[in-house]
Amino acid sequence: MEKIKVMLKNRYLTAGSSIVLLTIIAGCAATESPQLATPSPVAESSPPPIKPSAPLPVSAKSSETATNTKIQQYLNALTAQGFAKEDQGIWIQSGNTLLANYQGTVPLSAASITKVATSLVALQQFGPEHQFITLISTNGTIKNGVLKGDLVIEGSQDPLFVWEEAIALGNALNQKGIKRVTGSLIIVDKFYMNFELNPLQSGELLKQALNSQIWPSEAAAQYQTLPPNTPKPQIVIDGAVKVLPARPRAVPLVKHYSLPLAELIKKMNQYSNNLMADMLADTVGGAKTVAQKAAAATGVPPAEIQLVNGSGLSEDNRISPRAICALFMALERYLQPYSMTVADVLTVVGKDKGILSERPLPKLAVIKSGTLDNVSALGGALPTQKKQTVWFAIVNRGENVEVFRTQQELLLKSFLKDWGAVQASPPELTPNPARSRKVSRNEIVP
């Protein structure tokens, strides 16, 4: 979504991609020193997550008069422009106080806000420190720079294995003493590269990435984003790319560890990457599983979260405004024991790059947006002086999403005028600075 066309058009991450996601990967494996001798642990020790002791959403029966009046004015303005009131939904709460509610319990098309549900369930399933491991092994022997045998790649659904990761992997294999492979490049299990789900095509991309002499322009452009003097891998693979149902007997050479899951989710949400979201939803069992587990985690009725995919790339994905707020709050509660906040997995306006960079949204708000052809949704946490952190969800449907965006922005600004803007993020909306040091890496197996 945001925009759908951008993500699909740039499936292979060209240099001009508006999601250059993945040039942004500060700390990806390709930016590390080529010295890979002493690996760090896969995951740090973390306390077990705690489940909410009570449902997160408040009662829908009563709300603050002043805020509700403002919402009615907002809706009346949309109606005056020809938009149907029944296509709009709003839920705003601060702590246990409901501030405004219009169709708050009605499931509506929420577009990319679906990714918040996917984020929550993936974190519950794997934990913030989980890293997807891609195992590189061989059934042959290495002598004088030549691997006589096959190079085997066993994936584990890493959703962010891109050119930079492949370049770093190639350099690690060079360190291992491999410059040529006489056999084939064998792909096993769910190995994705550049968001390509077809294992054969992912393998072809990897084969190019491992040999800088045959890099396409996209790979060469991404190499330019890496630190100066980063080596260029030189691995010639004589054979073809093959896909096998199971890994043949082979000796491990290198293990590639993705960014920790929390950082993967942050990147996904910053750039509203549909393919990453669908990959993550697949790892936990699919859209229905995401919907069921998200409803259980938030305490909302299951009917308020209806999903057909993990990205929101369908108007059949429906989430009530109340459930949207509950998803954000469930994320907050889940992350607390890990000394993390929602700012560690979502966009902080004015601080994080991404699809929200061009929108005049309140600084320091932690926000996820969603856009389809006829849907514009916005939700998250708004820090204020008088109301502390205000959780909000605005879901609009109609033929002009640009009007909706403008009106959403004006509404939030009007709230800040009433409640007061903050000059610094409150603790509950401040990211953990230690997360910025998290990286993906390659471990050379002795």
C-alpha angles and dihedrals in degrees: 000000000000083000109352092192092054094054096046095043091052097045091137096044106244118197090255094053114132088221094050076171094164110046081061094066097118103191099022117150093261091063095055125097110270088239102103102164106120114042121203121228116284092238135011121236109271134176117255115265117260123224121227110268090212136020112285100221120078125227116291093214102089137022140177111286099219095051093042089053090054090050091052089053090050091051093045089054090053091047090052088057092054102264119137115243092217089064093060131079135183137180124175126174140162114204106312093340120101109215102178139000131181115163085335095158096044114103108236134176103280101177113195094001081084085080090071089063090047090049093051096047094045090052091049090049099047110010128240094280097052114128125196109232123214110195119210115195143152141220091206142062134261121229130159092348094309124113105207100203139029131319108226123204116194113189131202101194097277100180095200107047100134139156093290092052092048092049091053090048091052090052090051090052089049087054088052086060100257120136100147135027116204094194135051135296102244120199119202130183123344106342113162127185126185088355091299111146096191105093094208093054091044088053092051090052091050092049089057093045093054092058114054090193090073100035115144116229092263093059092046090051093050090048088061090063092060124092116284115273094022103158120249111231118239111196118143114198111201098192134062131267112265132184119215129185093229138019113265118227103288144155117245117245107169137002117210115205118199124220110284113276094253091058092045089053092048090054091045093053096042091058098026090232107193097192094052090049093051091047091052092047088053091054091060097045106279139284097310091054090049091051094047095047093043091053091048092050094049101039094232121133111271090241089069092065114051116166136177095177140008098247105053092241092145136058086228088076102095129180127168118237088242090054091048091057090044090054091055091048092047088054089051093052094043093053098045097085089053092055088249136121137202086268088070092064105025137053119279106208112238094015107056127059119229144091093324094058093094097048120092094232125153112283116249093019113134106225147172120193133193132201134182128159092280102014132081118176131174130181145154143088125328115195112216138170100231102032099031110214112002118198113209142176124190117183119183131180127188143095100288115055092173090064090050092051092051092048092047090053093048091048093053091047090052090053091053090051089056099038102031130248121255124231096213134027114266115239093259090059098040118104120232105255091213090069091070089070094058113115144175114241149178123238116202109217111225 
